[in-house]
Coordinates of C-alpha atoms in Angstrom, one line a residue:
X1 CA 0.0 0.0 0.0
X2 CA 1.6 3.6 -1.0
X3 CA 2.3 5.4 2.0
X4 CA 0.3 8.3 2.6
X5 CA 1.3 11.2 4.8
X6 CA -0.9 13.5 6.6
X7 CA 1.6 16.1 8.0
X8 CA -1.0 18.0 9.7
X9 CA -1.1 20.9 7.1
X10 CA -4.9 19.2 6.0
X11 CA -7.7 19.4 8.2
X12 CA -6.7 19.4 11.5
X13 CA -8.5 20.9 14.3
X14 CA -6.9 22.9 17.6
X15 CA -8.5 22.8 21.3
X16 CA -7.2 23.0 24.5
X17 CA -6.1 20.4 26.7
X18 CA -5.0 20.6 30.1
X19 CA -1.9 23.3 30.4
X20 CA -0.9 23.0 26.5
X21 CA -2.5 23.1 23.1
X22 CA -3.2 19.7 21.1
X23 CA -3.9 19.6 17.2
X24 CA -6.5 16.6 16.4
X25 CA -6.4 14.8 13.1
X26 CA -9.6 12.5 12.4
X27 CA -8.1 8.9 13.0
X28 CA -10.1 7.3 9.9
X29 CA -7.9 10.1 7.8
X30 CA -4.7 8.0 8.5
X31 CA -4.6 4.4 8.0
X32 CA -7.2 2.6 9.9
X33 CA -7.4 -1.3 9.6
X34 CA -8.9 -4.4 10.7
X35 CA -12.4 -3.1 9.1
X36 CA -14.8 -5.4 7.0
X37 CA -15.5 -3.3 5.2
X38 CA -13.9 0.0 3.6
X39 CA -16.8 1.9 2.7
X40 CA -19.2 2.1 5.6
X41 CA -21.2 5.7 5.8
X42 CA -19.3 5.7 9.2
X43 CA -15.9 4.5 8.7
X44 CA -15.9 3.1 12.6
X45 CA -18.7 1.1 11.7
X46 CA -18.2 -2.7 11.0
X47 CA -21.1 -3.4 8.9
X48 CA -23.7 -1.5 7.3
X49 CA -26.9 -2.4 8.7
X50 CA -28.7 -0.3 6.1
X51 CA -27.2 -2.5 3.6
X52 CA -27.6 -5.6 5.1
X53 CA -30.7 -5.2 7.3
X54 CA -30.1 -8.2 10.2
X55 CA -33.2 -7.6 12.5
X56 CA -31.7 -7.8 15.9
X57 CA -30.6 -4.6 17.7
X58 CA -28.0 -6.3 19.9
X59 CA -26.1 -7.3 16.4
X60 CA -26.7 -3.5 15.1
X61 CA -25.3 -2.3 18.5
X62 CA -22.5 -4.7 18.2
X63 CA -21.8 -4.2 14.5
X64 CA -21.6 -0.8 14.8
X65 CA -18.8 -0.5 17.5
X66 CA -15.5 -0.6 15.6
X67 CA -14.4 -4.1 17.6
X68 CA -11.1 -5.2 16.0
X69 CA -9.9 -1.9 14.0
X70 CA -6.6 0.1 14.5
X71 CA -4.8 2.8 13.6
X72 CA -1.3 2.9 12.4
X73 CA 0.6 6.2 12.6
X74 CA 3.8 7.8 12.8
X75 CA 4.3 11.0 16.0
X76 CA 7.1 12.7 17.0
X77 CA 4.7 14.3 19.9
X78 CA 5.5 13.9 23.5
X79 CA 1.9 13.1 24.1
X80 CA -0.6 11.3 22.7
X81 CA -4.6 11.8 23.7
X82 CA -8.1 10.9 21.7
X83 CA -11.1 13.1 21.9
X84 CA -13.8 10.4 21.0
X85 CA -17.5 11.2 20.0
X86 CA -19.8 8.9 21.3
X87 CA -22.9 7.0 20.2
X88 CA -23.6 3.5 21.9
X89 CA -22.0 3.4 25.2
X90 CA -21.7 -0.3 26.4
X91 CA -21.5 -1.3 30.4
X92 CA -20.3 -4.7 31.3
X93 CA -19.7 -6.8 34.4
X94 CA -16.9 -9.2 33.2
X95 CA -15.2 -6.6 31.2
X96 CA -12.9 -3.8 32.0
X97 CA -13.8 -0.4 30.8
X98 CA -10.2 -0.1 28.8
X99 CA -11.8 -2.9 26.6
X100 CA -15.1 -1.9 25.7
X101 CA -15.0 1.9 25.8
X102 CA -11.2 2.6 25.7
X103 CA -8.2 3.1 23.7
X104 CA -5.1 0.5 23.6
X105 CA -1.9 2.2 22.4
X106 CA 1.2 -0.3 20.8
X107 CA 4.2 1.4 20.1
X108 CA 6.9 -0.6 17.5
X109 CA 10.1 -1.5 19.6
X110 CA 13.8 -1.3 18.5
X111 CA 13.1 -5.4 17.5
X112 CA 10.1 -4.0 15.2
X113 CA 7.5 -5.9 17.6
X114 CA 4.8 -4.2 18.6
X115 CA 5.3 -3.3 22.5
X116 CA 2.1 -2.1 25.1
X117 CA 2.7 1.4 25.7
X118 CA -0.7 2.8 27.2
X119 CA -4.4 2.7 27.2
X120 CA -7.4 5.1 28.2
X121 CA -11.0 4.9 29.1
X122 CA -14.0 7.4 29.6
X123 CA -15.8 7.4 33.0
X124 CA -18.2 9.5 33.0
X125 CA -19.6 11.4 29.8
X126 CA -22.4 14.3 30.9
X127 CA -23.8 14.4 27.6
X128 CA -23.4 12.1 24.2
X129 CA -23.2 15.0 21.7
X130 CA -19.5 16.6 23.8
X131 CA -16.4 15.4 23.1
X132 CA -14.6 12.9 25.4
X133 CA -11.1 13.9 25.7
X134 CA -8.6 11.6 27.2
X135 CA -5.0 11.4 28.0
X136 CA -3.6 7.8 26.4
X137 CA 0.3 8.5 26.9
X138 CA 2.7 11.6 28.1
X139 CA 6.5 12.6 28.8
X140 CA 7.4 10.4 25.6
X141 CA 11.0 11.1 24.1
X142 CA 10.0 13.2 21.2
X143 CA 11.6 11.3 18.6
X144 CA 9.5 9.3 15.9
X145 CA 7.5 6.7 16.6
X146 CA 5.4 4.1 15.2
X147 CA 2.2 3.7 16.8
X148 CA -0.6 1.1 16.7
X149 CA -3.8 2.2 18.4
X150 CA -7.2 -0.2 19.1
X151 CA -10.1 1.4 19.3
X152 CA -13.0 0.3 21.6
X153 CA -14.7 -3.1 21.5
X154 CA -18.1 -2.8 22.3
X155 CA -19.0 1.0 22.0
X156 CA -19.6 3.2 19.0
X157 CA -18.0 6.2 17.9
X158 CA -18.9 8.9 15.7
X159 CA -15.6 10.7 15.3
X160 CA -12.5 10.0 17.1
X161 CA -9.8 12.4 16.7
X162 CA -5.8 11.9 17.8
X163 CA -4.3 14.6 19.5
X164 CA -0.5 15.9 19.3
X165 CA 1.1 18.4 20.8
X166 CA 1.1 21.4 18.9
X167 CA 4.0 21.7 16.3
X168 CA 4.2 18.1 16.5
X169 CA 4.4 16.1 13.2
X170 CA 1.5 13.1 12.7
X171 CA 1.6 11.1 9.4
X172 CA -0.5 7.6 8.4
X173 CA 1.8 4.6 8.7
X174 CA 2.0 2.4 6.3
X175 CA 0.9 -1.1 7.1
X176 CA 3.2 -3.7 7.9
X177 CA 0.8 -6.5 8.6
X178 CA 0.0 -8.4 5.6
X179 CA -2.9 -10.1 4.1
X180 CA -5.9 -10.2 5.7
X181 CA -8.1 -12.5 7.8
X182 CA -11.3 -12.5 8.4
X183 CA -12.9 -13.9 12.2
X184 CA -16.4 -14.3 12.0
X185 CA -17.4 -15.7 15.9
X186 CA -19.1 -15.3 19.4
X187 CA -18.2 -13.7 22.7
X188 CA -15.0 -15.3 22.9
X189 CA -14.0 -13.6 19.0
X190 CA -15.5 -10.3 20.5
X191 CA -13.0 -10.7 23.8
X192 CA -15.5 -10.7 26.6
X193 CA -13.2 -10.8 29.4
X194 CA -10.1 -8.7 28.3
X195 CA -8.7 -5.9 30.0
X196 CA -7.9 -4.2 26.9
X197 CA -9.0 -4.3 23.2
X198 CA -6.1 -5.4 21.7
X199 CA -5.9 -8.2 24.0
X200 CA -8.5 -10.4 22.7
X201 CA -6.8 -13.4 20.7
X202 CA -7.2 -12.1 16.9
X203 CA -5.6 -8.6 17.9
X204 CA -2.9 -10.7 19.7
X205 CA -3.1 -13.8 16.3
X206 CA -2.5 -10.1 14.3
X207 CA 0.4 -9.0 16.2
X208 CA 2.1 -13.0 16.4
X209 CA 1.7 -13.4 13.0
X210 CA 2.0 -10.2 11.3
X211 CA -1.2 -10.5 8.9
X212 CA -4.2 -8.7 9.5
X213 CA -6.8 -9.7 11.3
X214 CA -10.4 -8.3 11.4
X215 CA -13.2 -9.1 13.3
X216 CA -16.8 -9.7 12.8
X217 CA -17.5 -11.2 15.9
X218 CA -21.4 -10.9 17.5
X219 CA -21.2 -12.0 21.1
X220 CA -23.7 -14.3 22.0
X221 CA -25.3 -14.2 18.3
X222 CA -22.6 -16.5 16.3
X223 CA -25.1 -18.8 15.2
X224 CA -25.0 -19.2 11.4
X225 CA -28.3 -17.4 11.1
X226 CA -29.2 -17.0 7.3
X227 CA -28.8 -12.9 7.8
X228 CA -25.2 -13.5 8.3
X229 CA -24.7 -15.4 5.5
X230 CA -24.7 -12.3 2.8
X231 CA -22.5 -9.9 4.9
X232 CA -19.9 -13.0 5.0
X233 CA -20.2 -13.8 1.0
X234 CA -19.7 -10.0 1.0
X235 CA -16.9 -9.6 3.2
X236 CA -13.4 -10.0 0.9
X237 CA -10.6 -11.8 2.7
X238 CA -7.4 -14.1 1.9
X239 CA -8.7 -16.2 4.4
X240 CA -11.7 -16.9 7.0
X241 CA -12.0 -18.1 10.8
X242 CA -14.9 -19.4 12.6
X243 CA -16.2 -19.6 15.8
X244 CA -19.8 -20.9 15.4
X245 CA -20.2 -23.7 17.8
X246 CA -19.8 -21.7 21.2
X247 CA -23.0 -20.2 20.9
X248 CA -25.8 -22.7 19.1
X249 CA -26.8 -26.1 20.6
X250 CA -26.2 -29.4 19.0
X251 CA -29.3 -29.3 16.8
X252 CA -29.0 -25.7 15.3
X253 CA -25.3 -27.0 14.5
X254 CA -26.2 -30.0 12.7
X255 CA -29.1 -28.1 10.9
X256 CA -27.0 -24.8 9.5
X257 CA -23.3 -26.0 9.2
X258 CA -23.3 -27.4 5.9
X259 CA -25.8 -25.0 4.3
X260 CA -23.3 -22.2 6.0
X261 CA -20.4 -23.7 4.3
X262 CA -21.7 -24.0 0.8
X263 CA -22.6 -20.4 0.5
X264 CA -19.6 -19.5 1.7
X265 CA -17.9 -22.1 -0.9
X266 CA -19.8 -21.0 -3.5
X267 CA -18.9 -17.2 -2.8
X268 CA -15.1 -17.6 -1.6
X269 CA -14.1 -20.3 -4.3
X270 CA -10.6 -21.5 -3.4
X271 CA -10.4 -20.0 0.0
X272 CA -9.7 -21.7 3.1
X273 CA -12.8 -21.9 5.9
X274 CA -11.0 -22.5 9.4
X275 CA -13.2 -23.4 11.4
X276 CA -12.2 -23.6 15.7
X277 CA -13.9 -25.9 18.0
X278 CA -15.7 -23.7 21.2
X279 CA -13.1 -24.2 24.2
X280 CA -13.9 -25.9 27.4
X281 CA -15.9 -23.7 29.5
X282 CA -14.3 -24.0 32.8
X283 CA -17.9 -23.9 34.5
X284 CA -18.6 -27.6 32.8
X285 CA -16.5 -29.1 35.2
X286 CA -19.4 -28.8 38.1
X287 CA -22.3 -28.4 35.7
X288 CA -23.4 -30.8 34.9
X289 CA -26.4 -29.4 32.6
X290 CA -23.4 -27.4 30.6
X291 CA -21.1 -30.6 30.1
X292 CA -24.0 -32.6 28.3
X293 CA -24.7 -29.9 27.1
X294 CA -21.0 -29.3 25.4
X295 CA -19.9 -32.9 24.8
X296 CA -23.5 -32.9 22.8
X297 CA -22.1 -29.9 20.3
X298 CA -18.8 -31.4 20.3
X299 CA -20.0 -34.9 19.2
X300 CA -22.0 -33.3 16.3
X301 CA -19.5 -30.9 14.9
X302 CA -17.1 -34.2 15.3
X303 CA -19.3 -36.1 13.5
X304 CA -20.1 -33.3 10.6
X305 CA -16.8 -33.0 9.8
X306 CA -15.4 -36.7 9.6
X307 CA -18.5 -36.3 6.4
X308 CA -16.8 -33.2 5.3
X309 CA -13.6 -34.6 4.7
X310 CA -14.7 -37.4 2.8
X311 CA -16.2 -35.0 0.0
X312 CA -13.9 -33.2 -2.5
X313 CA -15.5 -30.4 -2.5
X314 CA -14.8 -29.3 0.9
X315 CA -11.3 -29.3 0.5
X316 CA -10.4 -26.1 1.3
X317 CA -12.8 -26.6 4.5
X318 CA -10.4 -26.8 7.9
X319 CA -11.3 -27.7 11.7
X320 CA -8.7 -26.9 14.4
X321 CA -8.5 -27.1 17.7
X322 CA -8.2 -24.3 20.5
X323 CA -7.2 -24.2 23.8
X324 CA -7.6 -21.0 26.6
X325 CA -6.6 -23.0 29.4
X326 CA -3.7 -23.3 31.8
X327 CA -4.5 -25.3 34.7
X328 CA -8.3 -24.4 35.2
X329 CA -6.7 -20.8 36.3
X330 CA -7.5 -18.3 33.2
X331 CA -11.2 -17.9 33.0
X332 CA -12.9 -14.9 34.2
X333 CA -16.4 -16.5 35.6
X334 CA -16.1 -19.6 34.0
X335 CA -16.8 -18.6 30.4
X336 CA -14.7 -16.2 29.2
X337 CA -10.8 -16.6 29.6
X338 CA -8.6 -13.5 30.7
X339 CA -6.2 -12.1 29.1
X340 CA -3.7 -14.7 29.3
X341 CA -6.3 -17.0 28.4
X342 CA -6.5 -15.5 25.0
X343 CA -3.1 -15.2 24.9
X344 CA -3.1 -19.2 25.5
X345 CA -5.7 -19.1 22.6
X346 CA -3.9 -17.2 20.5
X347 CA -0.1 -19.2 20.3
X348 CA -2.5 -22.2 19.8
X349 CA -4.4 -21.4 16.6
X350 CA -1.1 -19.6 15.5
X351 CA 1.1 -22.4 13.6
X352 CA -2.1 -24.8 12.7
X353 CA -3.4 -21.6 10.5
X354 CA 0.3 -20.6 9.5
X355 CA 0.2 -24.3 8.1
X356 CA -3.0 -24.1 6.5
X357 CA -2.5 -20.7 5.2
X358 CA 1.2 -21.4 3.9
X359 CA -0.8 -23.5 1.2
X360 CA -2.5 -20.5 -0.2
X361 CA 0.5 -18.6 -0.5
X362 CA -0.7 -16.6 2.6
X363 CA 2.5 -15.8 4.7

């Protein structure tokens, strides 16, 4: 991708903040990644719901939070802050504030790995329509750096502007993550239970591997419903993963699977469907209701695909196997894993797909 600067000559705007004066630059105007789709009416927003009408506000709410995108720019500023517009504000129980209505800042090392530098989230907003002005990192060296920034996972915005101290020199960054991946999936794809939004395990796939991920996950709506289906034949990716088995039963599996897959097929001709078995829910141990209930989905997609493999024409068609455990110690209330849960997931999907994807040409 050509490298395009934005030396804030073009468009930027100036307000106060705190004892010095910040310049903002609209973060969509430098290079923002990890979307669906490029040409939303709201570039924060995943999907279009105008477009593709899917009848269930929760998936609108979700859909329209900008869960999985990044920007990448260059600063030479000393500080860093975001003054976010606000539509949808989410509150959650199991997930920190950081995650869901916050800002997660990576800045590239001397190794050229991508290092945790600082993160920011609103507490309070008085009213929706003023802007939210936060402080994401200070007293930095004022030389160059290349910065990766998450935006929230389970709010919406409707501008979000970068601050720089005044003077200070802000320019898009080229990408250096290749390819792209697209993770269609449930909660767990969404990252209920991170402290942070680029924690949850295709931010942190994205960063191990160094191709893009982006993420279409519903929480506690990744069931294959026949809505979905046309957003996905009209998503464009190298590549697709899928959680779909953490949030149906046994019976909606074995009823949508296939007819899922041949759409997809039929619209993604020669590209590989990964597909990831649910993880074990830590709470099945001592429910007994939840482990029938999860051996039952496990038998059936089990059984599914030992009939996939057999046909030809799901050759490009993959199941692998997860894991967000370390000794029954990283889930958050029995669910959802923590951070180093997803971590755990993460370094477990990450050389079965480099294997799979190495046969595509995808590296």
């Amino acid at each position: 991708m050509k490298k395009i600067l934005v030396c804030l000559a073009l468009v930027l705007l100036s307000a106060g903040a705190s004892a010095q004066e910040l310049q903002w630059v609209e973060a969509s105007s430098l290079n923002l990644i990890g979307t669906v789709f490029p040409d939303t009416s709201n570039p924060y927003h995943r999907v279009d719901t105008d477009r593709f009408p899917v009848g269930d506000e929760w998936i609108i709410k979700q859909f329209h939070s900008p869960s999985g995108m990044a920007v990448l720019f260059r600063t030479d500023s000393r500080r860093i802050d975001v003054q976010a517009f606000w539509g949808f504000l989410y509150e959650g129980a199991s997930t920190m504030a950081i995650a869901y209505r916050g800002f997660d800042l990576y800045i590239r090392n001397a190794r050229s790995q991508w290092e945790y530098a600082g993160s920011a989230a609103t507490r309070t907003v008085k009213k929706m329509q003023d802007p939210d002005r936060l402080l994401v990192m200070r007293d930095m060296d004022g030389t160059m750096h290349d910065c990766l920034l998450y935006l929230p996972m389970y709010s919406e915005l409707k501008s979000c502007q970068i601050g720089v101290e005044k003077g200070a020199c802000i320019e898009a960054l080229e990408s250096p993550f290749r390819s792209k991946v697209l993770f269609y999936g449930s909660s767990f794809t969404q990252g209920i239970g991170t402290s942070r939004s680029g924690m949850t395990y295709p931010m942190q796939w994205m960063r191990m591997s160094g191709i893009q991920a982006a993420s279409m996950a519903t929480a506690g709506r990744a069931k294959m419903q026949p809505f979905i289906i046309p957003i996905l034949e009209a998503a464009q990716a190298d590549a697709y993963v899928f959680d779909v088995f953490s949030n149906p039963d046994a019976p909606l599996i074995r009823e949508r699977l296939i007819p899922f897959i041949d759409r997809l097929i039929a619209a993604h001709p020669g590209r590989p469907l990964i597909f990831q078995r649910t993880i074990f829910r830590e709470r099945r141990r001592f429910d007994t209701v939840l482990e029938a209930s999860e051996a039952a989905k496990a038998e059936v997609v089990d059984s599914l695909f030992a009939e996939i493999r057999k046909q030809p024409k799901y050759r490009d068609v993959y199941l692998i196997t997860p894991t967000a455990a370390d000794r029954h110690e990283t889930s958050v209330e029995g669910t959802h894993p923590d951070n180093w849960g997803y971590t755990i997931w993460a370094r477990s999907i990450e050389k079965p797909i480099a294997r799979i994807l190495k046969k595509y040409g995808i590296r």
